[in-house]
CSV table of C-alpha atoms and ligand atoms in Angstrom, one decimal:
chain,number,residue,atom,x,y,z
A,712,UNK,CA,33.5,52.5,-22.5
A,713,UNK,CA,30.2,52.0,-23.8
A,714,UNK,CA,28.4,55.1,-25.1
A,715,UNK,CA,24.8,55.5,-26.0
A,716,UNK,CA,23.7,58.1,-28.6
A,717,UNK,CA,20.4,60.1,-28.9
A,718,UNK,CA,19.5,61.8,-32.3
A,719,UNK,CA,17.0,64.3,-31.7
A,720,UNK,CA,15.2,66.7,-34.8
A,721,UNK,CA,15.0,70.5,-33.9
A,722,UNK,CA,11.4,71.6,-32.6
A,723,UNK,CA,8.8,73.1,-34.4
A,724,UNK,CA,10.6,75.9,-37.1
A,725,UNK,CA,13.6,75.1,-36.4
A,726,UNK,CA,13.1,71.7,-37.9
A,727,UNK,CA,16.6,71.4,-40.0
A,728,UNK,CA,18.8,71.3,-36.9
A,729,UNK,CA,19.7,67.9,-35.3
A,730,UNK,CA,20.7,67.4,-31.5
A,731,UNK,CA,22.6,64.8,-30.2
A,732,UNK,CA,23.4,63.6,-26.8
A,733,UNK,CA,25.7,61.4,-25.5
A,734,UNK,CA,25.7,59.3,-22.1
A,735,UNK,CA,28.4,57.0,-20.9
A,736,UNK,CA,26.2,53.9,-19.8
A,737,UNK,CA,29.3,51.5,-19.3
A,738,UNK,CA,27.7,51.0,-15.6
A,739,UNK,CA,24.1,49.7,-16.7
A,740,UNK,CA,26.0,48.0,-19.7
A,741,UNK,CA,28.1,45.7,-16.6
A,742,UNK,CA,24.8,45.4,-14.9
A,743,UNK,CA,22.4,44.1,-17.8
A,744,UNK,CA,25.5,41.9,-18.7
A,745,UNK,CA,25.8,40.8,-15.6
A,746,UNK,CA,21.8,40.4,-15.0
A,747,UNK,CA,21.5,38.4,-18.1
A,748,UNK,CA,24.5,36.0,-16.7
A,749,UNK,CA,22.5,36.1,-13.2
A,750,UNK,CA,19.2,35.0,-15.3
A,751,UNK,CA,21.2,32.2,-17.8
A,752,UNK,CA,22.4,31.2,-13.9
A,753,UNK,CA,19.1,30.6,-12.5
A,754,UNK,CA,17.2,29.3,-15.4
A,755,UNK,CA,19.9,26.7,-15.4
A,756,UNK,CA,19.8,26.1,-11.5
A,757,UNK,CA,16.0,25.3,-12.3
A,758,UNK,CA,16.1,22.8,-14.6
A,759,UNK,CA,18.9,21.4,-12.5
A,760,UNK,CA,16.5,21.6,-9.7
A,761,UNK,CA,13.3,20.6,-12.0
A,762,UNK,CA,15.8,17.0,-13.3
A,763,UNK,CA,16.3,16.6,-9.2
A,764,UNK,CA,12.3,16.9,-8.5
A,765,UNK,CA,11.7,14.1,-11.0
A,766,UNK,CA,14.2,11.8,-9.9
A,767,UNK,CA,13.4,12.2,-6.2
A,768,UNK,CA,9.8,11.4,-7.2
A,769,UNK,CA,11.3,8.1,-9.3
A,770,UNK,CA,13.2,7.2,-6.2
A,771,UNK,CA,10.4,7.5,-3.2
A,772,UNK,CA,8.6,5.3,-5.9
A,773,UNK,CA,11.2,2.5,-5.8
A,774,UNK,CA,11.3,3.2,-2.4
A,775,UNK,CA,8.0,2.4,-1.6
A,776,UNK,CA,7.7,-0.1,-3.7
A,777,UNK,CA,11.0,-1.5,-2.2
A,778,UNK,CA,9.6,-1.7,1.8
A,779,UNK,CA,6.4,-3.6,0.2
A,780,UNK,CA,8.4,-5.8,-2.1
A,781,UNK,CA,8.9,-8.0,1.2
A,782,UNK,CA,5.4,-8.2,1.9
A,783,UNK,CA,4.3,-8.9,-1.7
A,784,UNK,CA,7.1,-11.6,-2.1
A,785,UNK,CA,5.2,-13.4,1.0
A,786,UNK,CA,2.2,-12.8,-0.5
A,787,UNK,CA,3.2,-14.5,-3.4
A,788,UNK,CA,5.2,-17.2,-1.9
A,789,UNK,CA,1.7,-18.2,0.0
A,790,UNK,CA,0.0,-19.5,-2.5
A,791,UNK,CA,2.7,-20.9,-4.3
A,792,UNK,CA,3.3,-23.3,-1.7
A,793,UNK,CA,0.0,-24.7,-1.8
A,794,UNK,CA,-0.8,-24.8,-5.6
A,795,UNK,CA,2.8,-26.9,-4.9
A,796,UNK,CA,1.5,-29.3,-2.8
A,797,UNK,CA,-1.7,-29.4,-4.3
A,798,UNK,CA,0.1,-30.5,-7.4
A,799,UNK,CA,2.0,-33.2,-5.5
A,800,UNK,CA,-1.2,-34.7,-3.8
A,801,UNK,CA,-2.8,-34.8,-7.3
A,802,UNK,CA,-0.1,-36.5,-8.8
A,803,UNK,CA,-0.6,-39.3,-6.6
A,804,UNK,CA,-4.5,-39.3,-7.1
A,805,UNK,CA,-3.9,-39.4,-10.5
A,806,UNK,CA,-2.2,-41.9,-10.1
A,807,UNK,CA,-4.7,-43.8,-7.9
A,808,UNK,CA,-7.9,-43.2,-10.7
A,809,UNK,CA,-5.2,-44.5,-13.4
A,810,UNK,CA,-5.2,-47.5,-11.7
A,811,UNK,CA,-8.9,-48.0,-11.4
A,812,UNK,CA,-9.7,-47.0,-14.7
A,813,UNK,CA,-7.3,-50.0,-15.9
A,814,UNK,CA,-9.0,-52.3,-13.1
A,815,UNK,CA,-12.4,-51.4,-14.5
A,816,UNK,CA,-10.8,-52.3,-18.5
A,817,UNK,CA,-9.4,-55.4,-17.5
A,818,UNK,CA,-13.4,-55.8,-15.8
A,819,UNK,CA,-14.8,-55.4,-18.8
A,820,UNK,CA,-12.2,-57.6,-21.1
A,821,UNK,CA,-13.1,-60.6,-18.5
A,822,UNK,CA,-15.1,-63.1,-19.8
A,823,UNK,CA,-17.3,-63.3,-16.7
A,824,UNK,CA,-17.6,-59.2,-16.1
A,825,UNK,CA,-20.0,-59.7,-12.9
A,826,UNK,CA,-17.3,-61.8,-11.7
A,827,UNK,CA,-15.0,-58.6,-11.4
A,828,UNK,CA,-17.1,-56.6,-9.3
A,829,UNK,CA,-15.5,-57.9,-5.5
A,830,UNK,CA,-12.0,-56.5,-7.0
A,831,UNK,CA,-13.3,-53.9,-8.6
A,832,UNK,CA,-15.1,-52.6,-4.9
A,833,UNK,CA,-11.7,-53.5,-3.2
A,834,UNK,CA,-9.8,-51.9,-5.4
A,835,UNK,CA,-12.0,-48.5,-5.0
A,836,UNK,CA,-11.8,-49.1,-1.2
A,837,UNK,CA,-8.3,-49.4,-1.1
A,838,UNK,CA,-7.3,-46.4,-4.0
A,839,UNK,CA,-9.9,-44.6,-1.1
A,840,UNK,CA,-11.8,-43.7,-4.3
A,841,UNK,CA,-15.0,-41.6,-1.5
A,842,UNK,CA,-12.3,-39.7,-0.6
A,843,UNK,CA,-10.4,-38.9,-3.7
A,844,UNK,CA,-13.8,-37.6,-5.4
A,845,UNK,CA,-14.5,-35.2,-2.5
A,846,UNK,CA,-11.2,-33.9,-2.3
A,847,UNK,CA,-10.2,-33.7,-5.9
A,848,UNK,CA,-12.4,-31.0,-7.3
A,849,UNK,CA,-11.7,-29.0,-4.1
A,850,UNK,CA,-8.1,-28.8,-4.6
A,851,UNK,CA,-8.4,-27.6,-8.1
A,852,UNK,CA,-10.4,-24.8,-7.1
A,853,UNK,CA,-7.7,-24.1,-4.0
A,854,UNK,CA,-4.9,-24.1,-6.7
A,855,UNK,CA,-6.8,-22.0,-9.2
A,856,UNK,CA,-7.5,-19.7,-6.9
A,857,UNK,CA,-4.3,-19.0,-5.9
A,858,UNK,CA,-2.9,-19.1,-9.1
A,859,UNK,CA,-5.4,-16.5,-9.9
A,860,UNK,CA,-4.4,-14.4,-6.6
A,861,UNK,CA,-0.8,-14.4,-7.7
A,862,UNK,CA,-1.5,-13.3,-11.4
A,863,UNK,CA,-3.8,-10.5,-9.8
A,864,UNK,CA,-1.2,-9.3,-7.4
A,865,UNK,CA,1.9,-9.2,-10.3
A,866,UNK,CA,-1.4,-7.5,-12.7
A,867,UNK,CA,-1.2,-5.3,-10.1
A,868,UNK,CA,2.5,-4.5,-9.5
A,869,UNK,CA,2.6,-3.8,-13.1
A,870,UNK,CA,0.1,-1.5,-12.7
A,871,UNK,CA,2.7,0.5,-10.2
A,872,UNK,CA,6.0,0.0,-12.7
A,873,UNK,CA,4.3,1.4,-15.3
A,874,UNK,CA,6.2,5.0,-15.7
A,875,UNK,CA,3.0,6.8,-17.4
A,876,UNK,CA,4.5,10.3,-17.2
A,877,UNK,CA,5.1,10.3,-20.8
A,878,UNK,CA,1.6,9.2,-22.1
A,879,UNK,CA,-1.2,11.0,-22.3
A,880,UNK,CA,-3.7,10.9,-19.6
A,881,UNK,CA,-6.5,8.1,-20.2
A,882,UNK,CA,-10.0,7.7,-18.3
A,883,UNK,CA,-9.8,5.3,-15.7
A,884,UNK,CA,-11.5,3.5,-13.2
A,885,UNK,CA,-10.6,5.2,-10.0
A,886,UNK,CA,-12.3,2.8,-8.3
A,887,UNK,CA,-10.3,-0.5,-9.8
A,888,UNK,CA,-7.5,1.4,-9.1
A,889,UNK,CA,-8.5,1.7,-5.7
A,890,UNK,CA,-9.1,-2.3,-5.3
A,891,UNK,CA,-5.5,-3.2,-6.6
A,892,UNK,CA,-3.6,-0.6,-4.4
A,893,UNK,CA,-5.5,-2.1,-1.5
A,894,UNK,CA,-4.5,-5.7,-2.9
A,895,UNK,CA,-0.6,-4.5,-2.9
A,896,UNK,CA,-0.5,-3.1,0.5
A,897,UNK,CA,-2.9,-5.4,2.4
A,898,UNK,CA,-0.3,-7.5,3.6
A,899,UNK,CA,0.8,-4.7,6.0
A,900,UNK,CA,-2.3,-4.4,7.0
A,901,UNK,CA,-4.3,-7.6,7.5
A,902,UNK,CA,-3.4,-8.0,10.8
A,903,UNK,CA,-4.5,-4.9,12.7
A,904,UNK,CA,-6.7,-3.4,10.0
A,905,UNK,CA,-10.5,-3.8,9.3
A,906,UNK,CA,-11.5,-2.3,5.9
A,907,UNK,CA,-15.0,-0.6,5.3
A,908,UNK,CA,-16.3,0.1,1.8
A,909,UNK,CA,-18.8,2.3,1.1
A,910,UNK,CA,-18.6,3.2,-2.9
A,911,UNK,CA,-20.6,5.3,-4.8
A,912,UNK,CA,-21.1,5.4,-8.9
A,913,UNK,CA,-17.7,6.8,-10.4
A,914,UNK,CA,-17.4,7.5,-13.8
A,915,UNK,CA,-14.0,7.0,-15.5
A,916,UNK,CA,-11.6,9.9,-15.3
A,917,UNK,CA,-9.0,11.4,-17.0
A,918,UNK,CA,-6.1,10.3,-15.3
A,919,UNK,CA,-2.7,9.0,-15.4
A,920,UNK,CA,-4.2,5.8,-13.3
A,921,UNK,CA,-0.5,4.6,-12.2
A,922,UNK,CA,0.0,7.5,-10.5
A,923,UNK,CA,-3.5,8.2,-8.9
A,924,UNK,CA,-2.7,4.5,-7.5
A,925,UNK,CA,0.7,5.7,-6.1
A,926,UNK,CA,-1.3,8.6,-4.0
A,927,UNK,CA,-3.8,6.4,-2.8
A,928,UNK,CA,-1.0,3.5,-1.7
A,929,UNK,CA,0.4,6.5,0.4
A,930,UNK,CA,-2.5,7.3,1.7
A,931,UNK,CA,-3.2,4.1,2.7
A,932,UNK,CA,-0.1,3.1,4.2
A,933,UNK,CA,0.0,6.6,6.2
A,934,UNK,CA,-3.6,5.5,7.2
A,935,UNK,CA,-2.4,1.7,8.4
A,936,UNK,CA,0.6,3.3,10.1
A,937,UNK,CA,-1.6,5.8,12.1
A,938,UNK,CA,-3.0,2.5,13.6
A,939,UNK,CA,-1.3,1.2,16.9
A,940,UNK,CA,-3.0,-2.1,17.5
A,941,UNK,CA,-6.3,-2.2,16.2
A,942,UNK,CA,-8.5,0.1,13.8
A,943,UNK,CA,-10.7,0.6,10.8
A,944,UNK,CA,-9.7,2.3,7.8
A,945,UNK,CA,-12.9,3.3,5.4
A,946,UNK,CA,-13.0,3.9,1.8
A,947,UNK,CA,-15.7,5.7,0.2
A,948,UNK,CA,-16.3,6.7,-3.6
A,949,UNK,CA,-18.5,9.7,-5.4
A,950,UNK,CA,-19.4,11.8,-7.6
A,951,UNK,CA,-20.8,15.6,-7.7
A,952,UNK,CA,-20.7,18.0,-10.9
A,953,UNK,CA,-17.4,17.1,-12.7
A,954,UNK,CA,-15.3,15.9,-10.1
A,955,UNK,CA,-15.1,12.4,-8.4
A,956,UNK,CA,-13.5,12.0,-4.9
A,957,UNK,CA,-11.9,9.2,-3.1
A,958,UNK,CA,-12.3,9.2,0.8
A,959,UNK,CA,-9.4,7.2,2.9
A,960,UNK,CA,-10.6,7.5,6.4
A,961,UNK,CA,-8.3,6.0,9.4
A,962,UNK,CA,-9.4,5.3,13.4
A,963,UNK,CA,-5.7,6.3,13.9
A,964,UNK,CA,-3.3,8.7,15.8
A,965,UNK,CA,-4.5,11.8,14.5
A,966,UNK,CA,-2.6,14.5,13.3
A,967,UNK,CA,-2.0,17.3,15.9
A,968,UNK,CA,-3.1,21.1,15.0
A,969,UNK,CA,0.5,22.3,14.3
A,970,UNK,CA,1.6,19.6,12.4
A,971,UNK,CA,-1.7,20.0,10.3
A,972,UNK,CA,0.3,22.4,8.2
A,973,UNK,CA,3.6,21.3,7.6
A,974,UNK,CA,2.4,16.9,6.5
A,975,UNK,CA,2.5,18.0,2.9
A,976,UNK,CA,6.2,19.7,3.0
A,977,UNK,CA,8.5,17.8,2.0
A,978,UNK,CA,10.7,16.0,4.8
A,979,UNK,CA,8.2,16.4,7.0
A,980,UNK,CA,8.0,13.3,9.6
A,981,UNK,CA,7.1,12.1,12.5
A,982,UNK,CA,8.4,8.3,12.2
A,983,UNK,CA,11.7,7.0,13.3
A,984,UNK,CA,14.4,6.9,10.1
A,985,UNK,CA,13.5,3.9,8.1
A,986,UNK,CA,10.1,4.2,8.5
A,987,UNK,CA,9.1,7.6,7.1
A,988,UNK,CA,11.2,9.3,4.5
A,989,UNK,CA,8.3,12.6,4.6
A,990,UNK,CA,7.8,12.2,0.7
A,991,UNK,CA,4.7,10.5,0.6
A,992,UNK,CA,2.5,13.6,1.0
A,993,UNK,CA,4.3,15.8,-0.9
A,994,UNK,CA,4.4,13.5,-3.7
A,995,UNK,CA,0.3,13.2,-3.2
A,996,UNK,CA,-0.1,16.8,-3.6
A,997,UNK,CA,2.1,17.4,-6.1
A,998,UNK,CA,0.3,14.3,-8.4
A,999,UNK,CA,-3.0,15.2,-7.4
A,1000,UNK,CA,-2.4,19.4,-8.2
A,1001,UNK,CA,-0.4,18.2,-11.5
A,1002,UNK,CA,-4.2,16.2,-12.4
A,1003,UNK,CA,-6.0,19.8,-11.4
A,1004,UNK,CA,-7.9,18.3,-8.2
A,1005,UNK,CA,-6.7,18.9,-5.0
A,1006,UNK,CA,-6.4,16.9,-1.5
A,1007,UNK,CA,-8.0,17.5,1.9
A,1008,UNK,CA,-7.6,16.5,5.3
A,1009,UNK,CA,-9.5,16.8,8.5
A,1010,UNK,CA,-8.3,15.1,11.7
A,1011,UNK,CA,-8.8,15.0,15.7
A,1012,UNK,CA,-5.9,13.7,17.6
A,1013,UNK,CA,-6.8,10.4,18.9
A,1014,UNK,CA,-10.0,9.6,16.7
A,1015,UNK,CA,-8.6,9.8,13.5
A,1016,UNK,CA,-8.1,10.9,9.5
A,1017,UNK,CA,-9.6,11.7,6.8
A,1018,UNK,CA,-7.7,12.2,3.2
A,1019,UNK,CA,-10.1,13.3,0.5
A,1020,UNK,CA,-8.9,13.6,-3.0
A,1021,UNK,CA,-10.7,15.0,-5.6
A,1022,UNK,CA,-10.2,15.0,-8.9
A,1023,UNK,CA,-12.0,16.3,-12.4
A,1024,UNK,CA,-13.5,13.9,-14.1
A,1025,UNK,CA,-12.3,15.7,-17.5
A,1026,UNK,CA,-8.6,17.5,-17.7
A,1027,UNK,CA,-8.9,20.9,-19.0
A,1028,UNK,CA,-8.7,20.9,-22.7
A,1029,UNK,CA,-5.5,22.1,-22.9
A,1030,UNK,CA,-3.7,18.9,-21.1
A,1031,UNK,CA,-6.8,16.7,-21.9
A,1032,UNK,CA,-6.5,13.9,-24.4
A,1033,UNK,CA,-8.7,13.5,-27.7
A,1034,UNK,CA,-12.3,12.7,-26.9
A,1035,UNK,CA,-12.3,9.8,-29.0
A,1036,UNK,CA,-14.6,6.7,-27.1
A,1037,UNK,CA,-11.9,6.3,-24.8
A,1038,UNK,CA,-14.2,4.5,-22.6
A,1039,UNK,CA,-11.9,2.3,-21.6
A,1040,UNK,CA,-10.0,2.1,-18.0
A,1041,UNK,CA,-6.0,1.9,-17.9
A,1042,UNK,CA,-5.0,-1.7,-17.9
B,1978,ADP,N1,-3.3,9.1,8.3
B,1978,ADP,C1,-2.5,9.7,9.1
B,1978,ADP,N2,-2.7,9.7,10.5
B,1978,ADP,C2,-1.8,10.4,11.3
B,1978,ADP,N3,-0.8,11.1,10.8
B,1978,ADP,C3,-0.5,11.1,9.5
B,1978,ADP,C4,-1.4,10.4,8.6
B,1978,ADP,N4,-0.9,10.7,7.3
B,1978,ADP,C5,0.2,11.4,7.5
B,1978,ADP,N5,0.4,11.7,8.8
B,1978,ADP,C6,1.5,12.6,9.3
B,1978,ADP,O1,2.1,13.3,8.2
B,1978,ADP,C7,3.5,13.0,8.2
B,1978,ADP,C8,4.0,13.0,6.8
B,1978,ADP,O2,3.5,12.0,6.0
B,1978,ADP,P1,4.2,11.5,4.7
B,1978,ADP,O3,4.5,12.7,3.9
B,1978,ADP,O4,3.5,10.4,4.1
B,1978,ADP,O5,5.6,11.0,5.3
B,1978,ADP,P2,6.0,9.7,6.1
B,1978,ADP,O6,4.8,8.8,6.1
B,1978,ADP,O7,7.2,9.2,5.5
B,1978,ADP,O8,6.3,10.3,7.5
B,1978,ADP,C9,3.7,11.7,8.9
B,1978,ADP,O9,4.9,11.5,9.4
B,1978,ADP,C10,2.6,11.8,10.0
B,1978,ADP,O10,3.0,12.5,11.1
B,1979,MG,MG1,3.9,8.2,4.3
């Protein structure tokens, strides 16, 4: 049994007595025992819960990251194969202006010089030397361009790999960000998709710029998947007061009235299994409400979407990072 015991003074004159009472409280005892064990229960349910959030976000990452992998491999493999065969036809012209450089030597060693100058035109004629000149210089651009296409799109992977949750939020160039998502998912969407730009002036903000790039690759996907056969998607950039917003527009599907409301739960899809998981919005809103903006949509069934994100340009002190000249983007 669990007693509780009240000491009480005597009232006014009668000041030297004491009253006490005495209440059996075993039944709230069991109950705040057995409230505390319900709280202990929950609290540990939530981190469980909390642990489970995080590692479903890690694993619609990979997940994403894993249906584009295909597309970026052939991306990759693309110009690969040229810079390959550019090497090999190279080679051999190297090899051709090897010879003529020792043609022209020997020339010059003769003792009659002049004398050299019908095998020296033959042997330019025959080495194709015209064509060689032409084409050489071309080639090395083609190759360095790819080679420069392939270290921008494995920049750009990086880019997505990096965790970032751990560091502190850095001001970045939304608008970079924006170039290198649209770099990683353009080979879904090259065929059917015509991109329109309109930017503004953004300044840098305080972001973690790996994840921003994660809602916009969703975004963009969800935009190139609302397109049947062919369709525009527009990007637009600005600025007002303190916050800068991102505009992903789509001449898609549409999104019909009742569905409006449910595209950010989680689960919720409309595509076959395989295709949709119905993480990719919730995963939006949660980044984007986690960076104190928020996300917007507005759509007519059979015209189109439009996702707006808007974020501050500055975090709120508390979660903000020191304002040393940090005037440089993520990267
Ligand atoms: N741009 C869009 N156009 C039309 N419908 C969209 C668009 N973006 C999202 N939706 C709808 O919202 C749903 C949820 O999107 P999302 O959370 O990204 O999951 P998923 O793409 O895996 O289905 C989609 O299944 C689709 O019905
Ligand atoms: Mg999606």
């Amino acid at each position: 049994m669990v007693l509780e015991v009240k000491l009480y003074s005597g009232p006014e004159g009668r000041a030297d007595r004491r009253f006490a009472t005495f209440s059996d409280v075993s039944a709230r005892s069991v109950r705040e025992g057995e409230l505390q064990q319900r709280h202990d229960e929950l609290q540990r349910t939530y981190r469980r819960l909390a642990g489970a959030q995080e590692q479903l976000l890690q694993s619609e990452k990979m997940a994403s990251i894993g249906q584009l992998a295909a597309g970026v491999a052939h991306e990759i493999n693309n110009p690969i194969g040229y810079v390959h065969s550019n090497l090999g036809t190279l080679q051999e012209y190297t090899g051709a202006l090897m010879a003529l450089i020792e043609g022209y030597a020997n020339a010059l060693a003769a003792d009659d010089p002049a004398s050299a100058r019908e095998t020296i035109r033959g042997m330019r004629e025959r080495l194709d030397f015209d064509f060689i000149s032409g084409d050489l210089p071309q080639l090395l651009a083609e190759s360095r361009e790819g080679i420069e296409r392939v270290t921008k799109i494995v920049q750009d992977l990086k880019d997505f790999s990096r965790v970032g949750r751990d560091e502190p939020m850095r001001p970045s160039d939304l608008e970079r960000g924006l170039e290198s998502t649209l770099n990683i998912v353009w080979n879904d969407l090259k065929y059917k998709v015509r991109i329109e730009k309109h930017y503004g002036t953004l300044p840098l903000v305080e972001c973690h710029a790996s994840e921003i790039n994660q809602v916009l690759m969703n975004l963009l996907i969800n935009a190139g998947q609302a397109i049947g056969e062919r369709g525009t998607i527009s990007l637009a950039t600005g600025s007002e007061d303190d916050e800068a917003w991102i505009t992903i527009s789509d001449s898609g599907c549409g999104i019909p009235e009742e569905a409006l409301q449910k595209i950010f739960d989680p689960f919720f899809t409309t595509k076959p299994i395989g295709r949709g998981t119905g993480l990719g919005l919730a995963i939006c809103y949660s980044i984007v409400a986690k960076h104190h903006g928020r996300i917007e949509v507005s759509s007519r069934v059979g015209a189109g979407t439009t996702f707006r994100v808007v974020l501050p340009v500055r975090q709120p002190a508390s979660v903000g990072v020191s304002d040393a000249p940090a005037a440089t983007p993520e990267g």
